[in-house]
Short mmCIF file of C-alpha atoms in Angstrom, two decimals:
data_model
loop_
_atom_site.label_atom_id
_atom_site.label_comp_id
_atom_site.label_asym_id
_atom_site.label_seq_id
_atom_site.Cartn_x
_atom_site.Cartn_y
_atom_site.Cartn_z
CA MET A 4 24.11 -70.07 -68.74
CA THR A 5 26.39 -68.91 -71.49
CA PRO A 6 29.81 -67.70 -70.45
CA LEU A 7 30.81 -64.13 -71.20
CA SER A 8 32.87 -63.51 -74.27
CA SER A 9 36.53 -63.55 -73.43
CA GLY A 10 36.98 -59.98 -74.66
CA SER A 11 34.40 -58.32 -72.35
CA ARG A 12 35.44 -56.09 -69.44
CA ALA A 13 33.39 -58.13 -66.96
CA ALA A 14 35.11 -61.30 -68.04
CA ALA A 15 38.44 -59.58 -67.63
CA ARG A 16 37.50 -58.87 -64.00
CA GLY A 17 36.56 -62.49 -63.52
CA TRP A 18 32.79 -61.89 -63.13
CA SER A 19 30.45 -64.67 -64.15
CA ASP A 20 26.97 -64.20 -65.59
CA ILE A 21 25.49 -65.11 -62.24
CA THR A 22 27.53 -62.44 -60.45
CA ILE A 23 26.41 -59.78 -62.92
CA ARG A 24 22.79 -60.93 -62.66
CA ASN A 25 22.98 -60.70 -58.87
CA LEU A 26 24.50 -57.23 -59.08
CA PHE A 27 21.40 -56.06 -60.91
CA VAL A 28 18.76 -58.06 -59.06
CA ILE A 29 19.86 -57.90 -55.41
CA PRO A 30 19.69 -54.07 -55.02
CA THR A 31 16.22 -54.03 -56.57
CA VAL A 32 14.95 -56.85 -54.37
CA ALA A 33 16.54 -55.23 -51.29
CA PHE A 34 14.91 -51.89 -52.17
CA LEU A 35 11.51 -53.57 -52.59
CA ILE A 36 11.84 -55.43 -49.29
CA ILE A 37 12.94 -52.34 -47.33
CA PHE A 38 10.43 -49.88 -48.78
CA ASN A 39 7.46 -52.08 -49.73
CA VAL A 40 7.36 -55.46 -48.03
CA PHE A 41 8.70 -54.41 -44.62
CA PRO A 42 6.29 -51.43 -44.13
CA LEU A 43 3.43 -53.63 -45.34
CA LEU A 44 4.15 -56.29 -42.75
CA TYR A 45 4.98 -53.72 -40.07
CA SER A 46 1.63 -51.96 -40.59
CA LEU A 47 -0.09 -55.35 -40.43
CA GLY A 48 1.44 -55.69 -36.99
CA PHE A 49 0.22 -52.19 -36.05
CA SER A 50 -3.32 -53.08 -37.10
CA PHE A 51 -3.49 -55.49 -34.13
CA THR A 52 -2.21 -52.95 -31.59
CA ASP A 53 -3.30 -49.67 -30.01
CA PHE A 54 -0.17 -47.93 -31.30
CA ARG A 55 -0.33 -44.15 -31.81
CA ALA A 56 2.53 -42.63 -33.78
CA SER A 57 2.21 -39.37 -31.81
CA SER A 58 2.45 -40.99 -28.38
CA LYS A 59 5.20 -42.65 -26.37
CA ASP A 60 2.74 -44.86 -24.48
CA PRO A 61 3.54 -48.58 -24.43
CA VAL A 62 2.02 -50.49 -27.33
CA ASN A 63 -0.55 -53.15 -26.41
CA PHE A 64 -1.76 -56.05 -28.49
CA VAL A 65 -5.53 -55.72 -28.96
CA GLY A 66 -6.24 -58.58 -31.38
CA LEU A 67 -9.01 -57.93 -33.87
CA LYS A 68 -10.45 -55.01 -31.87
CA ASN A 69 -9.29 -52.39 -34.40
CA TYR A 70 -10.99 -54.26 -37.25
CA VAL A 71 -14.21 -54.66 -35.24
CA ASP A 72 -14.16 -50.98 -34.21
CA VAL A 73 -13.47 -49.78 -37.75
CA LEU A 74 -16.32 -51.88 -39.14
CA ALA A 75 -18.67 -50.60 -36.40
CA ASP A 76 -17.80 -46.92 -36.95
CA PRO A 77 -20.73 -45.14 -38.69
CA VAL A 78 -18.42 -42.41 -40.08
CA ILE A 79 -16.24 -45.00 -41.81
CA TRP A 80 -19.31 -46.87 -43.02
CA ARG A 81 -20.65 -43.64 -44.54
CA SER A 82 -17.27 -43.04 -46.22
CA PHE A 83 -17.40 -46.52 -47.78
CA ALA A 84 -20.95 -45.89 -49.04
CA THR A 85 -19.90 -42.47 -50.39
CA THR A 86 -16.94 -44.07 -52.12
CA LEU A 87 -19.15 -46.69 -53.79
CA TRP A 88 -21.56 -44.03 -55.02
CA TYR A 89 -18.63 -41.94 -56.24
CA VAL A 90 -17.24 -44.97 -58.11
CA VAL A 91 -20.63 -45.67 -59.74
CA VAL A 92 -21.11 -42.06 -60.87
CA SER A 93 -17.53 -41.53 -61.95
CA VAL A 94 -17.00 -44.80 -63.82
CA THR A 95 -20.41 -44.61 -65.53
CA GLY A 96 -19.63 -41.06 -66.65
CA GLN A 97 -16.19 -42.04 -67.88
CA PHE A 98 -17.63 -45.00 -69.76
CA ILE A 99 -20.34 -42.94 -71.50
CA VAL A 100 -18.07 -40.01 -72.39
CA GLY A 101 -15.04 -42.15 -73.27
CA PHE A 102 -16.90 -44.65 -75.43
CA GLY A 103 -18.90 -41.84 -77.08
CA LEU A 104 -15.71 -40.00 -77.98
CA ALA A 105 -14.19 -43.22 -79.32
CA LEU A 106 -17.21 -43.79 -81.56
CA LEU A 107 -16.90 -40.23 -82.86
CA LEU A 108 -13.18 -40.60 -83.50
CA ASN A 109 -13.51 -44.01 -85.13
CA ARG A 110 -14.35 -42.47 -88.48
CA PRO A 111 -12.32 -40.51 -91.01
CA ILE A 112 -12.27 -36.89 -89.83
CA PRO A 113 -9.73 -34.16 -90.60
CA GLY A 114 -7.18 -33.55 -87.85
CA LYS A 115 -8.05 -36.80 -86.10
CA GLY A 116 -4.51 -37.34 -84.77
CA LEU A 117 -4.27 -33.85 -83.30
CA LEU A 118 -7.77 -34.10 -81.82
CA THR A 119 -6.96 -37.45 -80.19
CA THR A 120 -3.75 -36.04 -78.69
CA LEU A 121 -5.59 -33.00 -77.32
CA LEU A 122 -8.28 -35.20 -75.82
CA LEU A 123 -5.60 -37.28 -74.09
CA LEU A 124 -4.03 -34.27 -72.36
CA PRO A 125 -6.13 -34.31 -69.13
CA MET A 126 -4.99 -37.85 -68.42
CA MET A 127 -1.36 -36.74 -68.49
CA LEU A 128 -1.79 -34.03 -65.84
CA SER A 129 -1.09 -34.53 -62.16
CA PRO A 130 -4.31 -35.19 -60.18
CA VAL A 131 -3.41 -32.45 -57.67
CA VAL A 132 -2.96 -29.93 -60.49
CA VAL A 133 -6.29 -31.03 -61.98
CA GLY A 134 -7.97 -30.68 -58.56
CA LEU A 135 -6.65 -27.16 -58.01
CA PHE A 136 -7.47 -26.19 -61.60
CA TRP A 137 -11.08 -27.37 -61.25
CA LYS A 138 -11.37 -25.72 -57.84
CA LEU A 139 -10.81 -22.41 -59.61
CA ILE A 140 -13.31 -23.34 -62.33
CA TYR A 141 -15.95 -24.20 -59.69
CA ASP A 142 -15.37 -21.08 -57.59
CA PRO A 143 -18.79 -19.54 -56.81
CA SER A 144 -17.60 -15.93 -56.98
CA TRP A 145 -15.40 -15.77 -60.05
CA GLY A 146 -15.25 -19.34 -61.39
CA ILE A 147 -15.78 -19.69 -65.12
CA LEU A 148 -18.34 -22.51 -64.87
CA ASN A 149 -21.08 -20.50 -63.15
CA HIS A 150 -20.36 -17.57 -65.46
CA ALA A 151 -20.47 -19.69 -68.63
CA LEU A 152 -23.67 -21.51 -67.63
CA GLY A 153 -25.29 -18.37 -66.18
CA LEU A 154 -26.01 -20.14 -62.90
CA GLY A 155 -25.38 -17.29 -60.48
CA LYS A 156 -23.42 -18.31 -57.38
CA VAL A 157 -23.70 -22.08 -57.19
CA ALA A 158 -21.31 -23.37 -54.51
CA TRP A 159 -20.22 -26.55 -56.27
CA LEU A 160 -17.65 -27.66 -53.72
CA THR A 161 -19.18 -26.41 -50.47
CA ASP A 162 -22.78 -27.49 -51.06
CA PRO A 163 -23.01 -30.95 -49.39
CA SER A 164 -25.39 -32.25 -52.06
CA LEU A 165 -23.16 -31.14 -54.95
CA ALA A 166 -19.62 -31.65 -53.66
CA LEU A 167 -19.34 -35.36 -54.49
CA TYR A 168 -20.74 -34.88 -58.00
CA SER A 169 -18.37 -31.97 -58.59
CA VAL A 170 -15.40 -34.18 -57.74
CA ALA A 171 -16.84 -36.96 -59.92
CA ILE A 172 -17.19 -34.53 -62.88
CA THR A 173 -13.51 -33.64 -62.49
CA ASP A 174 -12.57 -37.32 -62.40
CA ILE A 175 -14.71 -37.96 -65.49
CA TRP A 176 -12.97 -35.09 -67.28
CA MET A 177 -9.58 -36.47 -66.35
CA TRP A 178 -10.06 -40.17 -67.04
CA SER A 179 -12.56 -40.39 -69.92
CA PRO A 180 -9.63 -40.21 -72.37
CA PHE A 181 -8.31 -43.45 -70.89
CA VAL A 182 -11.59 -45.24 -71.67
CA MET A 183 -11.60 -43.52 -75.07
CA LEU A 184 -8.10 -44.81 -75.84
CA LEU A 185 -8.95 -48.41 -74.96
CA SER A 186 -12.30 -48.20 -76.79
CA LEU A 187 -10.57 -46.83 -79.89
CA ALA A 188 -8.16 -49.76 -79.84
CA GLY A 189 -11.11 -52.15 -79.57
CA LEU A 190 -13.13 -50.40 -82.29
CA SER A 191 -10.24 -50.33 -84.75
CA ALA A 192 -9.82 -54.10 -84.27
CA VAL A 193 -13.38 -54.89 -85.43
CA PRO A 194 -13.08 -56.50 -88.90
CA LYS A 195 -14.49 -54.21 -91.60
CA HIS A 196 -15.99 -57.12 -93.55
CA LEU A 197 -18.55 -57.61 -90.79
CA TYR A 198 -19.91 -54.10 -91.38
CA GLU A 199 -19.89 -54.73 -95.15
CA ALA A 200 -21.86 -57.95 -94.67
CA ALA A 201 -24.29 -56.13 -92.38
CA SER A 202 -24.84 -53.35 -94.89
CA ILE A 203 -25.43 -55.92 -97.67
CA ASP A 204 -28.05 -57.49 -95.41
CA ARG A 205 -29.55 -54.00 -94.93
CA ALA A 206 -28.94 -54.06 -91.20
CA GLY A 207 -29.84 -50.81 -89.45
CA ARG A 208 -27.40 -48.68 -87.46
CA PHE A 209 -28.73 -49.82 -84.09
CA TYR A 210 -28.69 -53.46 -85.15
CA THR A 211 -25.09 -53.14 -86.40
CA PHE A 212 -24.04 -51.40 -83.21
CA PHE A 213 -25.68 -53.83 -80.80
CA ARG A 214 -24.95 -57.03 -82.75
CA ILE A 215 -21.48 -56.33 -84.16
CA THR A 216 -19.70 -53.37 -82.57
CA LEU A 217 -20.68 -53.79 -78.93
CA PRO A 218 -20.12 -57.59 -78.59
CA LEU A 219 -16.69 -57.34 -80.20
CA VAL A 220 -15.58 -54.34 -78.14
CA ALA A 221 -17.17 -55.59 -74.90
CA PRO A 222 -14.12 -57.47 -73.50
CA ILE A 223 -11.84 -54.45 -73.81
CA LEU A 224 -14.57 -52.15 -72.46
CA LEU A 225 -14.98 -54.44 -69.49
CA ILE A 226 -11.27 -54.24 -68.80
CA ALA A 227 -11.40 -50.45 -69.01
CA VAL A 228 -14.35 -50.37 -66.60
CA ILE A 229 -12.73 -52.74 -64.09
CA PHE A 230 -9.44 -50.85 -64.27
CA ARG A 231 -11.16 -47.51 -63.70
CA THR A 232 -13.28 -49.00 -60.89
CA MET A 233 -10.13 -50.18 -59.15
CA GLU A 234 -8.55 -46.75 -59.48
CA ALA A 235 -11.71 -44.86 -58.49
CA PHE A 236 -11.93 -46.82 -55.23
CA LYS A 237 -8.45 -45.54 -54.37
CA THR A 238 -9.10 -41.88 -55.33
CA PHE A 239 -7.54 -39.55 -52.81
CA ASP A 240 -5.71 -36.58 -54.28
CA ILE A 241 -8.47 -34.97 -56.36
CA ALA A 242 -11.10 -35.26 -53.62
CA PHE A 243 -8.72 -34.19 -50.86
CA VAL A 244 -7.57 -31.10 -52.74
CA MET A 245 -11.03 -30.06 -53.89
CA THR A 246 -13.41 -30.42 -50.96
CA GLY A 247 -13.53 -30.95 -47.22
CA GLN A 248 -17.24 -31.72 -47.11
CA PRO A 249 -18.01 -34.73 -44.86
CA GLN A 250 -20.71 -35.79 -47.34
CA ALA A 251 -18.04 -36.08 -50.03
CA GLU A 252 -15.43 -37.78 -47.87
CA LEU A 253 -13.98 -40.78 -49.68
CA ILE A 254 -12.50 -43.68 -47.76
CA SER A 255 -8.91 -42.73 -48.67
CA SER A 256 -9.43 -39.24 -47.22
CA ARG A 257 -10.94 -40.80 -44.08
CA LEU A 258 -7.88 -43.04 -43.79
CA TYR A 259 -5.53 -40.07 -44.16
CA LYS A 260 -7.38 -38.14 -41.44
CA MET A 261 -7.32 -41.11 -39.07
CA ALA A 262 -3.63 -41.80 -39.62
CA PHE A 263 -2.11 -38.32 -39.86
CA GLN A 264 -4.56 -35.90 -38.25
CA GLN A 265 -6.03 -37.97 -35.41
CA TRP A 266 -2.92 -40.17 -35.09
CA GLN A 267 -4.96 -43.37 -34.61
CA THR A 268 -2.22 -45.46 -36.19
CA GLY A 269 -3.54 -48.87 -35.13
CA PRO A 270 -7.14 -48.43 -36.38
CA ALA A 271 -5.85 -46.59 -39.47
CA SER A 272 -3.65 -49.60 -40.32
CA ALA A 273 -6.68 -51.88 -39.89
CA LEU A 274 -8.70 -49.66 -42.23
CA ALA A 275 -5.82 -49.65 -44.73
CA TYR A 276 -5.84 -53.45 -44.70
CA ILE A 277 -9.60 -53.56 -45.25
CA ILE A 278 -9.15 -51.29 -48.28
CA LEU A 279 -6.26 -53.49 -49.44
CA ILE A 280 -8.46 -56.61 -49.25
CA MET A 281 -11.17 -54.81 -51.23
CA VAL A 282 -8.73 -53.67 -53.91
CA LEU A 283 -7.25 -57.19 -54.10
CA CYS A 284 -10.76 -58.57 -54.71
CA ILE A 285 -11.29 -56.07 -57.54
CA THR A 286 -7.85 -56.94 -58.93
CA ASN A 287 -8.80 -60.63 -58.98
CA ILE A 288 -11.93 -59.84 -60.97
CA TYR A 289 -9.80 -57.75 -63.32
CA VAL A 290 -7.27 -60.54 -63.80
CA LYS A 291 -10.04 -63.08 -64.42
CA TYR A 292 -11.66 -60.99 -67.17
CA LEU A 293 -8.32 -59.96 -68.63
CA ASN A 294 -7.51 -63.64 -69.14
CA LYS A 295 -10.92 -64.24 -70.69
CA ALA A 296 -10.39 -61.30 -73.06
CA LYS A 297 -6.97 -62.70 -74.00
CA GLU A 298 -8.51 -66.09 -74.78
CA ARG A 299 -10.87 -64.43 -77.27
CA MET B 18 -16.45 -84.94 -60.79
CA ASN B 19 -12.75 -84.38 -60.15
CA ILE B 20 -11.26 -81.34 -58.47
CA ALA B 21 -10.25 -79.65 -61.74
CA VAL B 22 -13.80 -79.81 -63.13
CA PHE B 23 -15.27 -78.71 -59.78
CA ASN B 24 -12.86 -75.79 -59.76
CA GLN B 25 -13.72 -74.74 -63.31
CA LYS B 26 -17.49 -75.07 -62.84
CA PHE B 27 -18.03 -73.91 -59.27
CA LEU B 28 -15.03 -72.75 -57.24
CA GLY B 29 -13.67 -70.20 -59.75
CA PRO B 30 -16.98 -68.46 -60.51
CA ALA B 31 -18.10 -68.70 -56.86
CA SER B 32 -14.92 -67.00 -55.64
CA ILE B 33 -15.59 -64.05 -57.96
CA VAL B 34 -19.25 -63.84 -56.87
CA VAL B 35 -18.28 -63.97 -53.18
CA SER B 36 -15.63 -61.26 -53.72
CA ILE B 37 -18.18 -58.99 -55.44
CA LEU B 38 -20.71 -59.65 -52.68
CA GLY B 39 -18.09 -58.79 -50.07
CA ILE B 40 -17.35 -55.45 -51.77
CA LEU B 41 -21.08 -54.69 -52.02
CA PHE B 42 -21.63 -55.63 -48.35
CA LEU B 43 -18.78 -53.34 -47.33
CA CYS B 44 -20.00 -50.32 -49.25
CA GLN B 45 -23.80 -50.64 -49.02
CA PRO B 46 -25.36 -47.98 -46.76
CA TRP B 47 -28.40 -49.93 -45.47
CA VAL B 48 -27.60 -53.04 -43.36
CA ALA B 49 -24.95 -52.66 -40.64
CA PHE B 50 -24.77 -56.43 -40.11
CA LEU B 51 -23.64 -57.02 -43.70
CA HIS B 52 -21.11 -54.21 -43.42
CA SER B 53 -19.56 -55.64 -40.26
CA TRP B 54 -19.10 -59.12 -41.81
CA SER B 55 -18.07 -57.90 -45.26
CA VAL B 56 -14.32 -58.24 -44.68
CA LEU B 57 -14.71 -61.90 -43.78
CA VAL B 58 -16.77 -62.47 -46.95
CA MET B 59 -14.11 -60.72 -49.05
CA LEU B 60 -11.35 -62.78 -47.41
CA ILE B 61 -13.22 -66.01 -48.19
CA GLY B 62 -13.59 -64.87 -51.81
CA LEU B 63 -9.93 -63.88 -51.97
CA ILE B 64 -8.67 -67.19 -50.56
CA ALA B 65 -11.05 -69.20 -52.76
CA PHE B 66 -9.83 -67.30 -55.84
CA ASN B 67 -6.19 -67.94 -54.97
CA VAL B 68 -6.90 -71.64 -54.44
CA SER B 69 -8.87 -71.73 -57.69
CA VAL B 70 -6.14 -70.20 -59.87
CA HIS B 71 -3.60 -72.70 -58.58
CA ILE B 72 -5.63 -75.72 -59.67
CA ALA B 73 -4.79 -76.81 -63.21
CA PRO B 74 -7.70 -76.73 -65.68
CA PRO B 75 -9.17 -80.12 -66.70
CA LEU B 76 -7.51 -81.80 -69.66
CA GLU B 77 -9.64 -81.94 -72.80
CA ARG B 78 -10.10 -85.52 -73.98
CA VAL B 79 -9.34 -86.11 -77.65
CA ASP B 80 -9.69 -89.13 -79.95
CA GLU B 81 -6.65 -91.32 -80.28
CA ASP B 82 -6.37 -90.50 -83.97
CA ASP B 83 -7.13 -86.84 -83.13
CA THR B 84 -9.79 -86.53 -85.83
CA GLY B 85 -12.13 -84.27 -83.93
CA PRO B 86 -14.06 -83.53 -80.75
CA VAL B 87 -15.22 -86.37 -78.55
CA SER B 88 -18.58 -85.20 -77.25
CA LEU B 89 -21.75 -85.25 -79.34
CA SER B 90 -22.76 -81.78 -78.14
CA GLN B 91 -19.43 -80.35 -79.23
CA THR B 92 -19.74 -82.11 -82.58
CA ILE B 93 -23.16 -80.53 -83.11
CA LYS B 94 -21.94 -77.15 -81.89
CA THR B 95 -18.99 -77.06 -84.27
CA GLY B 96 -20.97 -78.56 -87.13
CA ALA B 97 -18.39 -81.30 -87.66
CA GLY B 98 -19.58 -84.66 -88.91
CA HIS B 99 -22.11 -83.26 -91.38
CA GLY B 100 -21.41 -84.05 -95.00
#
């Protein structure tokens, strides 16, 4: 550790490097422990009890009962299945739209910079604002979507068979730019001489795409897909703001209702931990493929 | 086979497969039995992954004079040794 220069104010007060380092680090660590680590461990404790935040009844230890009950609840099971279907639809849509836009933008076109910036705007908005905004667009009476498509009075958000897809369309609109951004970075990194060699060999467009473009962009696309999958599993705000349909109830919304509407704090904590384990598993897959992509 | 090779060949990939299976078991809408045991499967995958990442990868053996790869298959793959 190098000593402070004799002229500095800290040195004049007799502070060493270690003291200054601690002054910066200790408040941050304390903040993290108080607001992140402690609630995490405290809620782990709750997940093994019958604690209700709205009740003054004595708290009893119930072991793994909450976990068993949560995993045997058909409503929660349906929410997990809905969430998986939502993730599949949403991430597939984002991948197709995002990668398609990136392919379009990966060529010399006038106003490319401005167009890219405009396309990135949805990603910068707050999810709640996006949810409310799309709720107005979907409105069956005076929403612009039905009017523009000439569909009459389609109830996008109240029809049980359409509600989930309507939320997924909103999510696709919001997060396709993210996939586009990563895909553009990957596409711009493909060496041009490979395309030149392919054209000399009279390779067709499909051949060039499937043998050169896609294999070289695949690692970064995979990262984009895993990252979006991880986020889509945790979606709460958009779905919660847009629809209350049980058929479109994602697991985060279910958790919110259990914890803050039904006040089942113990089972809600158990469910939160199950979601945490699931997200950790996805994160591990992400980390694994991120390292593989780095190695390339 | 030492632990590092076992980890690289089996434990690492298996932990990822088990994690993915656990997620699929949890979210599939057909078999209640798989759903009820999914968390345990995910936990096994999670623990196996954390064990796996903490095992150092196997050291690659090189010639003493460091002139090239040791194995014949690697020599053929890289094209070294011809001409």
